Amino acid sequence: QVQLVESGGGLVQSGGSLRLSCAASGRTFSNYATGWFRQAPGKKREFVAGIRRNGATTAYGDSVKGRFTISRDNMKNIVHLQMNSLKPEDTAVYSCAAYLDFELELRVRSSMYPYWGQGTQVTVSS
């Protein structure tokens, strides 16, 4: 299995930017698709972005399209989430997750991701 560790969260003002990282260890990371999810207090976990194992296909949640960008470097076993134009409603715990990627479409449901990191807090002040 693969182990995931997130970093890069913190406090930022509205309109600012943050870059989250998800570092992987264990199995060959280039075989895994990776997704970012977030969960705010009292809300359901939400799909933020995902990327196929070769990086050729990405997907974004509607609330972050045009502001967030997901990328990966398989040589360094890392996935980044660049978050721009942050809003207070982006405040949440952000977690990366992964699954062995042998399918035609990128998964967007959190229940379909078996491997998870511990999460990192992102707080956007108004």
Short mmCIF file of N, CA and C in Angstrom, two decimals:
data_model
loop_
_atom_site.label_atom_id
_atom_site.label_comp_id
_atom_site.label_asym_id
_atom_site.label_seq_id
_atom_site.Cartn_x
_atom_site.Cartn_y
_atom_site.Cartn_z
N GLN A 1 0.84 -1.19 0.00
CA GLN A 1 0.00 0.00 0.00
C GLN A 1 0.87 1.24 0.00
N VAL A 2 0.25 2.38 -0.16
CA VAL A 2 0.96 3.65 -0.22
C VAL A 2 0.62 4.48 1.01
N GLN A 3 1.61 5.20 1.52
CA GLN A 3 1.42 6.10 2.65
C GLN A 3 1.47 7.53 2.14
N LEU A 4 0.60 8.37 2.65
CA LEU A 4 0.45 9.75 2.18
C LEU A 4 0.59 10.72 3.34
N VAL A 5 1.34 11.80 3.11
CA VAL A 5 1.52 12.84 4.12
C VAL A 5 1.31 14.19 3.46
N GLU A 6 0.36 14.96 3.99
CA GLU A 6 0.08 16.29 3.46
C GLU A 6 0.90 17.35 4.20
N SER A 7 1.13 18.44 3.51
CA SER A 7 1.78 19.60 4.12
C SER A 7 1.37 20.84 3.36
N GLY A 8 1.66 22.01 3.95
CA GLY A 8 1.41 23.26 3.26
C GLY A 8 0.19 24.03 3.70
N GLY A 9 -0.60 23.46 4.61
CA GLY A 9 -1.76 24.19 5.08
C GLY A 9 -1.36 25.36 5.96
N GLY A 10 -2.35 26.18 6.28
CA GLY A 10 -2.08 27.32 7.15
C GLY A 10 -3.19 28.34 7.08
N LEU A 11 -2.87 29.54 7.58
CA LEU A 11 -3.82 30.65 7.60
C LEU A 11 -3.45 31.65 6.51
N VAL A 12 -4.41 32.05 5.72
CA VAL A 12 -4.18 33.00 4.63
C VAL A 12 -5.38 33.93 4.53
N GLN A 13 -5.14 35.13 4.06
CA GLN A 13 -6.22 36.09 3.88
C GLN A 13 -7.00 35.79 2.60
N SER A 14 -8.23 36.22 2.57
CA SER A 14 -9.06 36.06 1.39
C SER A 14 -8.36 36.68 0.16
N GLY A 15 -8.37 35.95 -0.95
CA GLY A 15 -7.67 36.39 -2.14
C GLY A 15 -6.25 35.87 -2.25
N GLY A 16 -5.75 35.31 -1.19
CA GLY A 16 -4.38 34.81 -1.18
C GLY A 16 -4.25 33.43 -1.78
N SER A 17 -3.04 32.88 -1.69
CA SER A 17 -2.72 31.58 -2.29
C SER A 17 -2.01 30.68 -1.29
N LEU A 18 -2.17 29.39 -1.49
CA LEU A 18 -1.44 28.38 -0.75
C LEU A 18 -1.16 27.23 -1.70
N ARG A 19 -0.07 26.51 -1.43
CA ARG A 19 0.19 25.29 -2.18
C ARG A 19 0.30 24.12 -1.22
N LEU A 20 -0.59 23.17 -1.39
CA LEU A 20 -0.55 21.96 -0.59
C LEU A 20 0.27 20.90 -1.31
N SER A 21 0.93 20.07 -0.52
CA SER A 21 1.69 18.96 -1.08
C SER A 21 1.26 17.66 -0.43
N CYS A 22 1.32 16.60 -1.21
CA CYS A 22 1.00 15.26 -0.74
C CYS A 22 2.17 14.36 -1.13
N ALA A 23 2.96 14.00 -0.14
CA ALA A 23 4.13 13.16 -0.39
C ALA A 23 3.78 11.70 -0.15
N ALA A 24 4.18 10.86 -1.09
CA ALA A 24 3.84 9.44 -1.01
C ALA A 24 5.07 8.58 -0.77
N SER A 25 4.88 7.49 -0.08
CA SER A 25 5.93 6.50 0.12
C SER A 25 5.30 5.12 0.10
N GLY A 26 6.13 4.12 -0.07
CA GLY A 26 5.60 2.77 -0.12
C GLY A 26 5.64 2.23 -1.53
N ARG A 27 4.50 1.86 -2.05
CA ARG A 27 4.40 1.27 -3.37
C ARG A 27 4.71 2.28 -4.46
N THR A 28 4.81 1.81 -5.70
CA THR A 28 5.12 2.67 -6.83
C THR A 28 4.02 3.70 -7.01
N PHE A 29 4.33 4.93 -6.67
CA PHE A 29 3.33 5.99 -6.67
C PHE A 29 2.79 6.26 -8.06
N SER A 30 3.59 6.00 -9.08
CA SER A 30 3.14 6.28 -10.44
C SER A 30 2.00 5.35 -10.88
N ASN A 31 1.65 4.36 -10.09
CA ASN A 31 0.52 3.49 -10.39
C ASN A 31 -0.78 3.97 -9.77
N TYR A 32 -0.71 5.06 -9.00
CA TYR A 32 -1.85 5.52 -8.22
C TYR A 32 -2.40 6.83 -8.75
N ALA A 33 -3.72 6.89 -8.91
CA ALA A 33 -4.39 8.17 -9.09
C ALA A 33 -4.52 8.82 -7.72
N THR A 34 -4.54 10.14 -7.69
CA THR A 34 -4.57 10.87 -6.43
C THR A 34 -5.63 11.95 -6.46
N GLY A 35 -6.31 12.09 -5.34
CA GLY A 35 -7.32 13.12 -5.24
C GLY A 35 -7.14 13.95 -4.00
N TRP A 36 -7.65 15.15 -4.04
CA TRP A 36 -7.73 16.03 -2.86
C TRP A 36 -9.19 16.18 -2.49
N PHE A 37 -9.47 16.03 -1.21
CA PHE A 37 -10.81 16.22 -0.66
C PHE A 37 -10.72 17.22 0.48
N ARG A 38 -11.84 17.83 0.81
CA ARG A 38 -11.86 18.73 1.95
C ARG A 38 -13.14 18.53 2.74
N GLN A 39 -13.04 18.85 4.02
CA GLN A 39 -14.21 18.76 4.88
C GLN A 39 -14.18 19.89 5.88
N ALA A 40 -15.24 20.69 5.83
CA ALA A 40 -15.42 21.78 6.79
C ALA A 40 -16.30 21.29 7.93
N PRO A 41 -16.23 21.93 9.09
CA PRO A 41 -17.05 21.50 10.23
C PRO A 41 -18.52 21.49 9.87
N GLY A 42 -19.20 20.38 10.17
CA GLY A 42 -20.63 20.27 9.93
C GLY A 42 -21.01 20.02 8.49
N LYS A 43 -20.02 19.84 7.62
CA LYS A 43 -20.31 19.62 6.21
C LYS A 43 -19.78 18.27 5.75
N LYS A 44 -20.31 17.80 4.63
CA LYS A 44 -19.85 16.55 4.06
C LYS A 44 -18.49 16.74 3.40
N ARG A 45 -17.74 15.63 3.31
CA ARG A 45 -16.48 15.67 2.60
C ARG A 45 -16.74 15.96 1.13
N GLU A 46 -15.91 16.82 0.57
CA GLU A 46 -16.13 17.32 -0.79
C GLU A 46 -14.92 17.02 -1.68
N PHE A 47 -15.17 16.56 -2.89
CA PHE A 47 -14.11 16.36 -3.87
C PHE A 47 -13.60 17.73 -4.33
N VAL A 48 -12.29 17.90 -4.29
CA VAL A 48 -11.67 19.16 -4.71
C VAL A 48 -11.01 19.01 -6.07
N ALA A 49 -10.13 18.02 -6.20
CA ALA A 49 -9.41 17.82 -7.45
C ALA A 49 -8.83 16.42 -7.48
N GLY A 50 -8.59 15.93 -8.70
CA GLY A 50 -8.00 14.62 -8.85
C GLY A 50 -7.11 14.58 -10.07
N ILE A 51 -6.18 13.62 -10.08
CA ILE A 51 -5.24 13.50 -11.20
C ILE A 51 -4.92 12.03 -11.42
N ARG A 52 -4.95 11.61 -12.69
CA ARG A 52 -4.63 10.23 -13.04
C ARG A 52 -3.16 9.96 -12.82
N ARG A 53 -2.79 8.69 -12.84
CA ARG A 53 -1.44 8.30 -12.46
C ARG A 53 -0.38 8.89 -13.37
N ASN A 54 -0.70 9.12 -14.64
CA ASN A 54 0.30 9.70 -15.55
C ASN A 54 0.20 11.21 -15.64
N GLY A 55 -0.73 11.79 -14.91
CA GLY A 55 -0.88 13.24 -14.91
C GLY A 55 -1.60 13.81 -16.10
N ALA A 56 -2.02 12.97 -17.04
CA ALA A 56 -2.62 13.46 -18.27
C ALA A 56 -4.05 13.93 -18.08
N THR A 57 -4.74 13.41 -17.10
CA THR A 57 -6.14 13.74 -16.88
C THR A 57 -6.33 14.29 -15.48
N THR A 58 -7.04 15.41 -15.40
CA THR A 58 -7.36 16.02 -14.12
C THR A 58 -8.86 16.31 -14.05
N ALA A 59 -9.35 16.51 -12.85
CA ALA A 59 -10.75 16.87 -12.65
C ALA A 59 -10.84 17.77 -11.42
N TYR A 60 -11.84 18.64 -11.41
CA TYR A 60 -11.99 19.60 -10.33
C TYR A 60 -13.44 19.68 -9.88
N GLY A 61 -13.62 19.96 -8.61
CA GLY A 61 -14.94 20.25 -8.12
C GLY A 61 -15.41 21.60 -8.64
N ASP A 62 -16.70 21.77 -8.80
CA ASP A 62 -17.23 22.99 -9.39
C ASP A 62 -16.84 24.23 -8.61
N SER A 63 -16.73 24.11 -7.30
CA SER A 63 -16.46 25.28 -6.47
C SER A 63 -15.02 25.79 -6.57
N VAL A 64 -14.13 24.99 -7.17
CA VAL A 64 -12.72 25.39 -7.22
C VAL A 64 -12.20 25.54 -8.65
N LYS A 65 -13.03 25.22 -9.64
CA LYS A 65 -12.59 25.31 -11.02
C LYS A 65 -12.12 26.72 -11.36
N GLY A 66 -10.97 26.79 -12.02
CA GLY A 66 -10.42 28.08 -12.40
C GLY A 66 -9.58 28.73 -11.32
N ARG A 67 -9.61 28.19 -10.10
CA ARG A 67 -8.82 28.76 -9.00
C ARG A 67 -7.74 27.79 -8.49
N PHE A 68 -8.04 26.50 -8.53
CA PHE A 68 -7.12 25.49 -8.03
C PHE A 68 -6.53 24.70 -9.20
N THR A 69 -5.28 24.25 -9.02
CA THR A 69 -4.62 23.42 -10.02
C THR A 69 -3.91 22.26 -9.33
N ILE A 70 -4.17 21.06 -9.82
CA ILE A 70 -3.51 19.87 -9.28
C ILE A 70 -2.42 19.44 -10.26
N SER A 71 -1.30 18.99 -9.71
CA SER A 71 -0.20 18.52 -10.54
C SER A 71 0.54 17.43 -9.78
N ARG A 72 1.37 16.70 -10.51
CA ARG A 72 2.13 15.65 -9.84
C ARG A 72 3.51 15.51 -10.45
N ASP A 73 4.44 15.03 -9.64
CA ASP A 73 5.80 14.72 -10.08
C ASP A 73 6.09 13.31 -9.63
N ASN A 74 5.98 12.36 -10.54
CA ASN A 74 6.15 10.95 -10.17
C ASN A 74 7.60 10.61 -9.83
N MET A 75 8.53 11.40 -10.31
CA MET A 75 9.93 11.16 -9.96
C MET A 75 10.17 11.49 -8.49
N LYS A 76 9.41 12.45 -7.97
CA LYS A 76 9.56 12.87 -6.58
C LYS A 76 8.46 12.30 -5.68
N ASN A 77 7.55 11.52 -6.26
CA ASN A 77 6.45 10.93 -5.50
C ASN A 77 5.64 11.99 -4.76
N ILE A 78 5.23 13.00 -5.47
CA ILE A 78 4.53 14.09 -4.82
C ILE A 78 3.43 14.64 -5.72
N VAL A 79 2.34 15.06 -5.10
CA VAL A 79 1.23 15.73 -5.78
C VAL A 79 1.03 17.08 -5.12
N HIS A 80 0.84 18.11 -5.94
CA HIS A 80 0.61 19.46 -5.40
C HIS A 80 -0.80 19.92 -5.71
N LEU A 81 -1.31 20.77 -4.85
CA LEU A 81 -2.58 21.46 -5.10
C LEU A 81 -2.30 22.95 -4.92
N GLN A 82 -2.24 23.65 -6.03
CA GLN A 82 -2.05 25.10 -6.00
C GLN A 82 -3.41 25.76 -5.86
N MET A 83 -3.56 26.54 -4.81
CA MET A 83 -4.86 27.17 -4.53
C MET A 83 -4.71 28.68 -4.60
N ASN A 84 -5.37 29.29 -5.56
CA ASN A 84 -5.33 30.74 -5.75
C ASN A 84 -6.70 31.35 -5.50
N SER A 85 -6.71 32.64 -5.31
CA SER A 85 -7.97 33.38 -5.09
C SER A 85 -8.81 32.71 -4.00
N LEU A 86 -8.18 32.43 -2.90
CA LEU A 86 -8.86 31.71 -1.83
C LEU A 86 -9.97 32.55 -1.21
N LYS A 87 -11.01 31.85 -0.80
CA LYS A 87 -12.18 32.48 -0.21
C LYS A 87 -12.40 31.89 1.19
N PRO A 88 -13.09 32.60 2.06
CA PRO A 88 -13.37 32.04 3.39
C PRO A 88 -14.08 30.69 3.33
N GLU A 89 -14.89 30.48 2.32
CA GLU A 89 -15.60 29.19 2.21
C GLU A 89 -14.70 28.04 1.79
N ASP A 90 -13.44 28.33 1.47
CA ASP A 90 -12.47 27.27 1.21
C ASP A 90 -11.87 26.71 2.51
N THR A 91 -12.20 27.33 3.62
CA THR A 91 -11.69 26.86 4.90
C THR A 91 -12.17 25.45 5.19
N ALA A 92 -11.21 24.55 5.46
CA ALA A 92 -11.53 23.14 5.68
C ALA A 92 -10.25 22.39 6.01
N VAL A 93 -10.42 21.14 6.39
CA VAL A 93 -9.29 20.21 6.45
C VAL A 93 -9.18 19.56 5.07
N TYR A 94 -7.99 19.68 4.49
CA TYR A 94 -7.74 19.13 3.16
C TYR A 94 -6.94 17.83 3.30
N SER A 95 -7.43 16.80 2.63
CA SER A 95 -6.78 15.50 2.69
C SER A 95 -6.51 14.99 1.29
N CYS A 96 -5.35 14.34 1.13
CA CYS A 96 -5.11 13.67 -0.14
C CYS A 96 -5.40 12.19 0.01
N ALA A 97 -5.75 11.57 -1.09
CA ALA A 97 -6.13 10.17 -1.10
C ALA A 97 -5.69 9.55 -2.41
N ALA A 98 -5.57 8.21 -2.43
CA ALA A 98 -5.06 7.56 -3.64
C ALA A 98 -5.72 6.20 -3.83
N TYR A 99 -5.66 5.73 -5.09
CA TYR A 99 -6.11 4.38 -5.41
C TYR A 99 -5.31 3.90 -6.61
N LEU A 100 -5.18 2.58 -6.72
CA LEU A 100 -4.51 2.00 -7.88
C LEU A 100 -5.32 2.32 -9.13
N ASP A 101 -4.64 2.91 -10.11
CA ASP A 101 -5.32 3.49 -11.25
C ASP A 101 -5.29 2.56 -12.45
N PHE A 102 -6.36 1.75 -12.60
CA PHE A 102 -6.48 0.87 -13.76
C PHE A 102 -7.84 1.00 -14.41
N GLU A 103 -8.43 2.19 -14.29
CA GLU A 103 -9.78 2.40 -14.79
C GLU A 103 -9.78 3.46 -15.87
N LEU A 104 -10.94 3.63 -16.51
CA LEU A 104 -11.05 4.59 -17.60
C LEU A 104 -11.29 6.01 -17.10
N GLU A 105 -11.96 6.15 -15.97
CA GLU A 105 -12.34 7.48 -15.48
C GLU A 105 -11.78 7.71 -14.09
N LEU A 106 -11.52 8.97 -13.80
CA LEU A 106 -11.03 9.37 -12.50
C LEU A 106 -12.16 9.30 -11.47
N ARG A 107 -11.88 8.71 -10.34
CA ARG A 107 -12.88 8.61 -9.29
C ARG A 107 -13.04 9.96 -8.59
N VAL A 108 -14.29 10.29 -8.24
CA VAL A 108 -14.54 11.54 -7.53
C VAL A 108 -15.23 11.30 -6.18
N ARG A 109 -15.60 10.07 -5.90
CA ARG A 109 -16.25 9.74 -4.64
C ARG A 109 -15.19 9.33 -3.62
N SER A 110 -15.24 9.92 -2.46
CA SER A 110 -14.24 9.64 -1.43
C SER A 110 -14.25 8.18 -1.00
N SER A 111 -15.40 7.55 -1.04
CA SER A 111 -15.51 6.15 -0.61
C SER A 111 -14.74 5.21 -1.53
N MET A 112 -14.36 5.68 -2.70
CA MET A 112 -13.64 4.86 -3.68
C MET A 112 -12.13 4.99 -3.54
N TYR A 113 -11.68 5.77 -2.58
CA TYR A 113 -10.25 5.96 -2.36
C TYR A 113 -9.86 5.20 -1.08
N PRO A 114 -9.06 4.16 -1.17
CA PRO A 114 -8.70 3.38 0.02
C PRO A 114 -7.56 3.94 0.87
N TYR A 115 -6.73 4.79 0.29
CA TYR A 115 -5.55 5.28 1.01
C TYR A 115 -5.67 6.78 1.25
N TRP A 116 -5.42 7.17 2.51
CA TRP A 116 -5.62 8.56 2.92
C TRP A 116 -4.46 9.08 3.76
N GLY A 117 -4.21 10.39 3.62
CA GLY A 117 -3.31 11.06 4.52
C GLY A 117 -4.06 11.54 5.76
N GLN A 118 -3.34 12.23 6.64
CA GLN A 118 -3.93 12.65 7.91
C GLN A 118 -4.67 13.98 7.79
N GLY A 119 -4.43 14.73 6.73
CA GLY A 119 -5.10 16.00 6.52
C GLY A 119 -4.29 17.18 6.99
N THR A 120 -4.56 18.33 6.39
CA THR A 120 -3.91 19.58 6.78
C THR A 120 -4.97 20.68 6.78
N GLN A 121 -4.91 21.54 7.79
CA GLN A 121 -5.92 22.59 7.94
C GLN A 121 -5.60 23.79 7.06
N VAL A 122 -6.61 24.25 6.35
CA VAL A 122 -6.51 25.49 5.59
C VAL A 122 -7.59 26.44 6.13
N THR A 123 -7.15 27.62 6.54
CA THR A 123 -8.07 28.62 7.06
C THR A 123 -7.91 29.91 6.27
N VAL A 124 -9.01 30.39 5.72
CA VAL A 124 -9.00 31.62 4.93
C VAL A 124 -9.80 32.67 5.68
N SER A 125 -9.13 33.75 6.05
CA SER A 125 -9.79 34.81 6.80
C SER A 125 -10.35 35.86 5.85
N SER A 126 -11.45 36.47 6.25
CA SER A 126 -12.09 37.48 5.39
C SER A 126 -11.55 38.86 5.65
#
